[in-house]
Short mmCIF file of C-alpha atoms in Angstrom, two decimals:
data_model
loop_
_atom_site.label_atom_id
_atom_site.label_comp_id
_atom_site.label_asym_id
_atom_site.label_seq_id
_atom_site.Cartn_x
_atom_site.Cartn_y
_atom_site.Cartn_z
CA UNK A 15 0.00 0.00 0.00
CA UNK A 16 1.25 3.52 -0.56
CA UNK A 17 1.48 6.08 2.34
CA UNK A 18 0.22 9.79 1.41
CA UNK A 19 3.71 11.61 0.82
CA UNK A 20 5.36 8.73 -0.65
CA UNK A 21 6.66 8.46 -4.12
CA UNK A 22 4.07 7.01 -5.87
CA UNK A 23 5.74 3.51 -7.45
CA UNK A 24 6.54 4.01 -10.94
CA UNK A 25 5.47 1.17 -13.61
CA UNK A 26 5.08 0.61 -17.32
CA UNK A 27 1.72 -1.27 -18.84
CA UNK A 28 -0.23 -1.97 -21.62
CA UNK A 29 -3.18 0.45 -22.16
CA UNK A 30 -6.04 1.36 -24.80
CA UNK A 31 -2.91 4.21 -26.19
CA UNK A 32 0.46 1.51 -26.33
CA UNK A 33 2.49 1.27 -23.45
CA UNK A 34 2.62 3.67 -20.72
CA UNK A 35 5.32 4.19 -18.01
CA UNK A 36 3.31 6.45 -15.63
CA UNK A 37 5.87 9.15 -14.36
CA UNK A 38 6.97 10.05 -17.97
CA UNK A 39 3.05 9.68 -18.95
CA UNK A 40 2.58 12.25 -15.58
CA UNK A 41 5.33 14.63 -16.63
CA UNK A 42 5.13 17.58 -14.77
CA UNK A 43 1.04 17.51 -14.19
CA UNK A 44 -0.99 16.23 -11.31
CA UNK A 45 -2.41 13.03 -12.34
CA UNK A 46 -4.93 11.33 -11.45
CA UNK A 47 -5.26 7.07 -11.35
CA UNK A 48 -8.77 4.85 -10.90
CA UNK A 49 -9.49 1.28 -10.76
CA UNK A 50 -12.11 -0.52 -11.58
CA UNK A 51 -13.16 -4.44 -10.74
CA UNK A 52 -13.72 -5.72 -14.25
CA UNK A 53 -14.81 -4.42 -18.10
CA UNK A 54 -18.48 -4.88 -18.91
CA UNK A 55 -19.52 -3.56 -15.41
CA UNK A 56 -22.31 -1.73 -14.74
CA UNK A 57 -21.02 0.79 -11.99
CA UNK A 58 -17.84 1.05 -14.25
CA UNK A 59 -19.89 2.02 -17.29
CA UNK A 60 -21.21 4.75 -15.04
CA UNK A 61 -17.84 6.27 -13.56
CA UNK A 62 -15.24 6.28 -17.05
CA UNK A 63 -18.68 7.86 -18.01
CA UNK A 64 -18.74 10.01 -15.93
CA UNK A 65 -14.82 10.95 -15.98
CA UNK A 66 -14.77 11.47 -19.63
CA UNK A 67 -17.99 13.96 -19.08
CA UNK A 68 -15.18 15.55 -16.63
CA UNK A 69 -12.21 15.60 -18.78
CA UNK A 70 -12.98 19.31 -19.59
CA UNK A 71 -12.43 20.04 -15.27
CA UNK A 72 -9.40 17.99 -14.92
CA UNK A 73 -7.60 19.33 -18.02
CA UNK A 74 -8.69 22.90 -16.82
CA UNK A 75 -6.50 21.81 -13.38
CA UNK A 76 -3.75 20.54 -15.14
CA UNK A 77 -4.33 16.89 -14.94
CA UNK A 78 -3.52 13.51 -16.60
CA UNK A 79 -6.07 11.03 -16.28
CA UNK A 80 -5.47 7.17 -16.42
CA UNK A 81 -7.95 4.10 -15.42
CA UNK A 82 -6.97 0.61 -14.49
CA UNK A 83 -9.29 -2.31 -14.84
CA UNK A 84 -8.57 -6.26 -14.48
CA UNK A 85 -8.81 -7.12 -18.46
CA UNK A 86 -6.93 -6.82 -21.42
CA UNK A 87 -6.55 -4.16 -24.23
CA UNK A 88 -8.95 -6.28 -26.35
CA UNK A 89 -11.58 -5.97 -23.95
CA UNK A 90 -10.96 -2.56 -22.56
CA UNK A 91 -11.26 -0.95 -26.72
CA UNK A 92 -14.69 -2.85 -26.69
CA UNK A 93 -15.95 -1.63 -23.35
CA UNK A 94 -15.27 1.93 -24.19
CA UNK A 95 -17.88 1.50 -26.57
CA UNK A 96 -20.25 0.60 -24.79
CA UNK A 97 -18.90 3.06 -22.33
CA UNK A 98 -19.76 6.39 -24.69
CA UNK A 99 -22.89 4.66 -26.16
CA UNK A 100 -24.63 4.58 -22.83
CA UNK A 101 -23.04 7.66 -21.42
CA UNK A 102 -23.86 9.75 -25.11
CA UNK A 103 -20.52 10.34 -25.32
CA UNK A 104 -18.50 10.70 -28.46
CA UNK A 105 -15.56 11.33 -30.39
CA UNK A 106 -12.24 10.05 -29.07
CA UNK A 107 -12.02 9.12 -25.34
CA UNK A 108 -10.07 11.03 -23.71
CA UNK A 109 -7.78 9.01 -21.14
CA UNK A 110 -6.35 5.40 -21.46
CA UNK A 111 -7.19 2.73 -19.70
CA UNK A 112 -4.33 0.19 -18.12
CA UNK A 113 -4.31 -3.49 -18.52
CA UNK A 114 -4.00 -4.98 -15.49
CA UNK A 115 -4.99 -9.23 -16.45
CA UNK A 116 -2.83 -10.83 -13.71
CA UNK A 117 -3.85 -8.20 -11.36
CA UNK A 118 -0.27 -7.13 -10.73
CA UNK A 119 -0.59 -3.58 -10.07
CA UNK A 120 -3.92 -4.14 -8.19
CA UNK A 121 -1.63 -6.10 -5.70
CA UNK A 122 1.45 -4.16 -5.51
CA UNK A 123 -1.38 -1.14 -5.29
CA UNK A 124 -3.23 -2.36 -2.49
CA UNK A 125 -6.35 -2.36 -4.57
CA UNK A 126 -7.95 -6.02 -3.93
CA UNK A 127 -11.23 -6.06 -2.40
CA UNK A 128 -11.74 -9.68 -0.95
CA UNK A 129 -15.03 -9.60 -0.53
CA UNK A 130 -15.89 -9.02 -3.86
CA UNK A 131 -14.42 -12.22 -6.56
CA UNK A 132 -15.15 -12.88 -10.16
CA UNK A 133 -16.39 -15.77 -11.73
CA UNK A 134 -13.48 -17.71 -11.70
CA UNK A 135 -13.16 -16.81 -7.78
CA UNK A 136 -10.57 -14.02 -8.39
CA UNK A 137 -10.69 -10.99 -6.05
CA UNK A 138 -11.98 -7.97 -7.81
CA UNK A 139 -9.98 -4.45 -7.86
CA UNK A 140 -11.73 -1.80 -5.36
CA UNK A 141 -12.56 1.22 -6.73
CA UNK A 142 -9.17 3.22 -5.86
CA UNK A 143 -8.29 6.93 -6.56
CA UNK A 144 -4.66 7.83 -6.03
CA UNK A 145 -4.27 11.91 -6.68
CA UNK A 146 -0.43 12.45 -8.01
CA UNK A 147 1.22 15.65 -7.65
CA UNK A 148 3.96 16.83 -10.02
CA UNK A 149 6.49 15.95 -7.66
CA UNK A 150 5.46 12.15 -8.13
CA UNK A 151 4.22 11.95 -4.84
CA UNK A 152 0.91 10.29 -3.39
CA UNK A 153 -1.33 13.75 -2.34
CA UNK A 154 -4.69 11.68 -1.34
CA UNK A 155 -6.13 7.56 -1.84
CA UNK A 156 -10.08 7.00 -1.31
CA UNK A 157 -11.00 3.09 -1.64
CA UNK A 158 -14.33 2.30 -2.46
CA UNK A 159 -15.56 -1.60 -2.08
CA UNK A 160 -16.03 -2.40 -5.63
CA UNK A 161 -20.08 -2.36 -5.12
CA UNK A 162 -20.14 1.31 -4.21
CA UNK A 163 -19.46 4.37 -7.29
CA UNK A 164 -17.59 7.03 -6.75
CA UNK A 165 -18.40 10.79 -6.75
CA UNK A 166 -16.41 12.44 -8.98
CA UNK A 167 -17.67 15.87 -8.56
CA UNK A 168 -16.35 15.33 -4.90
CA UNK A 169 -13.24 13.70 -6.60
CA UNK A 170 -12.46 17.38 -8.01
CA UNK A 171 -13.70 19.29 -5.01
CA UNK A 172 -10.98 17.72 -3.29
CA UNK A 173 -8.65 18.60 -5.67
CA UNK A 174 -9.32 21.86 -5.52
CA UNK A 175 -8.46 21.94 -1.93
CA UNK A 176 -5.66 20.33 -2.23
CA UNK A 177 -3.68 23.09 -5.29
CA UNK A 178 -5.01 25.36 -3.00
CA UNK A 179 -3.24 24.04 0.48
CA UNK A 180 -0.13 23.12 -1.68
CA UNK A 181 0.19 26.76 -2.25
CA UNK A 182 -1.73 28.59 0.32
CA UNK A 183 -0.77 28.81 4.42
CA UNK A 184 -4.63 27.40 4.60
CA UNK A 185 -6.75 24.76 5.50
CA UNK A 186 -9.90 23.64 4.06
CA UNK A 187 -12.97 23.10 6.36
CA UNK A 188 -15.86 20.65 6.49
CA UNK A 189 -17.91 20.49 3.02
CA UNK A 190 -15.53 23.68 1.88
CA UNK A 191 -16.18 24.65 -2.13
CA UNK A 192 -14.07 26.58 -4.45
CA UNK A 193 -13.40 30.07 -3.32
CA UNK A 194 -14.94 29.70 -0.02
CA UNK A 195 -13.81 30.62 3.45
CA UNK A 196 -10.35 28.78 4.53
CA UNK A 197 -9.08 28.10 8.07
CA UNK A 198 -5.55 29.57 8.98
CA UNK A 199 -3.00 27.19 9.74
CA UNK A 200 -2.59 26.22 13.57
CA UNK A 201 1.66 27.00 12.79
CA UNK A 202 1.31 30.46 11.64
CA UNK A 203 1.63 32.64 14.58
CA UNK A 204 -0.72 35.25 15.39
CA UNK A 205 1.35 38.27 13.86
CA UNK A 206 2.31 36.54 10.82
CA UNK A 207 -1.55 35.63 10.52
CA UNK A 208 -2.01 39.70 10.48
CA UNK A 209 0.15 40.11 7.37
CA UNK A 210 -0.55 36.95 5.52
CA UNK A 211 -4.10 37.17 6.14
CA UNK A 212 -5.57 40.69 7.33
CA UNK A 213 -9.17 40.08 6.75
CA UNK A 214 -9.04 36.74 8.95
CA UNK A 215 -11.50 36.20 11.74
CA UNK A 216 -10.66 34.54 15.19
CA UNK A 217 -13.55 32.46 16.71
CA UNK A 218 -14.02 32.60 20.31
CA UNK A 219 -14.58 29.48 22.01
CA UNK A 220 -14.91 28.10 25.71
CA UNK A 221 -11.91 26.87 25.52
CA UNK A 222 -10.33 30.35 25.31
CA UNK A 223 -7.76 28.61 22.79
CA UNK A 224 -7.79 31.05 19.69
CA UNK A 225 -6.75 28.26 17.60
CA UNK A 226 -10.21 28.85 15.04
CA UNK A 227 -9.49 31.04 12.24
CA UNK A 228 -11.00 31.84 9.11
CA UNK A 229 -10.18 34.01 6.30
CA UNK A 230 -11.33 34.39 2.53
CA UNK A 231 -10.01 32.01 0.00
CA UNK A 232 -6.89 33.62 -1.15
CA UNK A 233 -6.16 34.32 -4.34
#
């Protein structure tokens, strides 16, 4: 399993687009990688749905997207058909998806979900999202059981908090959106709070502790 802040392992695979080694495939972008139990899944068709409806958001955040799902090449072309016939998508699709047969990466990943087997009795790949950051490094990993879909519009909230922290001395509260109040960081001392943040708010609490402290999203 990979710990948030560790180098997220590189590896080359087969995909839908030829062979991709994933840092030079990342370059210097955020990226963004999410597995799927099996091709010709119903959930699935729903969420690379879904993500190709988003492609527009990610790009716009300077993203890479890539999927991973337990079948071949063969089968993953065919899918995607199915994929933008049911989700009225069309054109070309706009991210690969890996080949992952001998679940190899779903192991060294962490991805299995035990509960959840194939017809031949195999475990089936959770529904993983690893966020990348340019540096190669694991930012954030949400595991879904493989009967559950993902939210994807949450997917990107979260990314937006997390350009925003990666630049900003701030912290993002409970069900925060784009642009909307931040907490300052515990660290910063009060004076330096002043002058990074001179519109920020200190919340009085029983505790007397003037640890709470919000400001407007900076810019």
């Amino acid at each position: 399993m990979v710990n948030l802040g560790d180098v997220f392992p590189n590896f080359k695979a087969e995909s839908t687009i030829g062979e991709i080694e994933l840092h030079s495939f990342l370059g210097d972008k955020w990226g963004i990688l999410f597995s799927h139990p099996a091709d010709y899944t119903p959930v699935c068709t729903t969420e690379l749905g879904k993500v190709a409806k988003l492609a527009p958001e990610f790009t716009k955040r300077n993203f890479k997207m890539l999927a991973i799902s337990c079948d071949n090449v063969e089968d993953h072309l065919g899918w995607i058909k199915d994929i933008q016939a049911y989700n009225c998508l069309s054109g070309e699709f706009p991210y690969p998806i890996i080949a992952d047969e001998k679940r190899e990466l779903a192991v060294k990943l962490g991805m299995l979900d035990p509960d959840e087997k194939d017809a031949a009795g195999m475990p089936l790949t959770a529904r993983a999202v690893f966020i990348i950051g340019p540096d190669k490094k694991l930012k954030l990993s949400i595991l879904y059981p493989a009967t559950t879909g993902r939210n994807f519009d949450e997917v990107l909230r979260v990314i937006d908090s997390l350009q925003l922290t990666a630049e900003k001395k701030v912290a993002t509260p409970a069900d925060w959106q784009a642009g909307g109040n931040c907490m300052v960081l515990p660290s910063i001392p009060s004076a330096e709070a002043k002058e990074l943040f001179p519109d920020h708010k200190v919340h009085e609490v029983p505790s007397g502790k003037q640890y709470l402290r919000t400001t407007p999203c900076p810019k």
